[in-house]
Amino acid sequence: MLWSDPENKPPKELRDTQDMLRRLSILMALAMVLAMLVLGIL
C-alpha cells in the first residue's frame, strides 16, 4: 500500500443500498421466525 493510493471506499449510493439490503434481510429473517411461531401455534 502506498500513501498515494486512492481510498477504496464504495460510492455513497452503493453504501446506502447495502445498508437497505442489510435491514431488509434482518426484517425478512424476523418475519420468517414470526411466521414459524404463528404456524406452530395454529
PDB file of C-alpha atoms in Angstrom, residues 8-26:
ATOM      1  CA  ASN A   8     -11.032   2.089  -1.526  1.00  0.00           C
ATOM      2  CA  LYS A   9     -14.476   3.309  -0.482  1.00  0.00           C
ATOM      3  CA  PRO A  10     -17.659   2.482  -2.370  1.00  0.00           C
ATOM      4  CA  PRO A  11     -19.775   5.430  -3.500  1.00  0.00           C
ATOM      5  CA  LYS A  12     -22.491   6.710  -1.179  1.00  0.00           C
ATOM      6  CA  GLU A  13     -25.313   5.230  -3.291  1.00  0.00           C
ATOM      7  CA  LEU A  14     -23.769   1.761  -3.057  1.00  0.00           C
ATOM      8  CA  ARG A  15     -23.297   2.065   0.713  1.00  0.00           C
ATOM      9  CA  ASP A  16     -26.912   3.216   1.133  1.00  0.00           C
ATOM     10  CA  THR A  17     -28.123   0.303  -0.990  1.00  0.00           C
ATOM     11  CA  GLN A  18     -26.080  -2.168   1.058  1.00  0.00           C
ATOM     12  CA  ASP A  19     -27.487  -0.736   4.309  1.00  0.00           C
ATOM     13  CA  MET A  20     -31.028  -1.018   2.970  1.00  0.00           C
ATOM     14  CA  LEU A  21     -30.466  -4.634   1.853  1.00  0.00           C
ATOM     15  CA  ARG A  22     -28.978  -5.481   5.247  1.00  0.00           C
ATOM     16  CA  ARG A  23     -32.015  -4.037   7.039  1.00  0.00           C
ATOM     17  CA  LEU A  24     -34.347  -5.825   4.635  1.00  0.00           C
ATOM     18  CA  SER A  25     -32.627  -9.172   5.234  1.00  0.00           C
ATOM     19  CA  ILE A  26     -32.887  -8.732   9.019  1.00  0.00           C
TER      20      ILE A  26
END
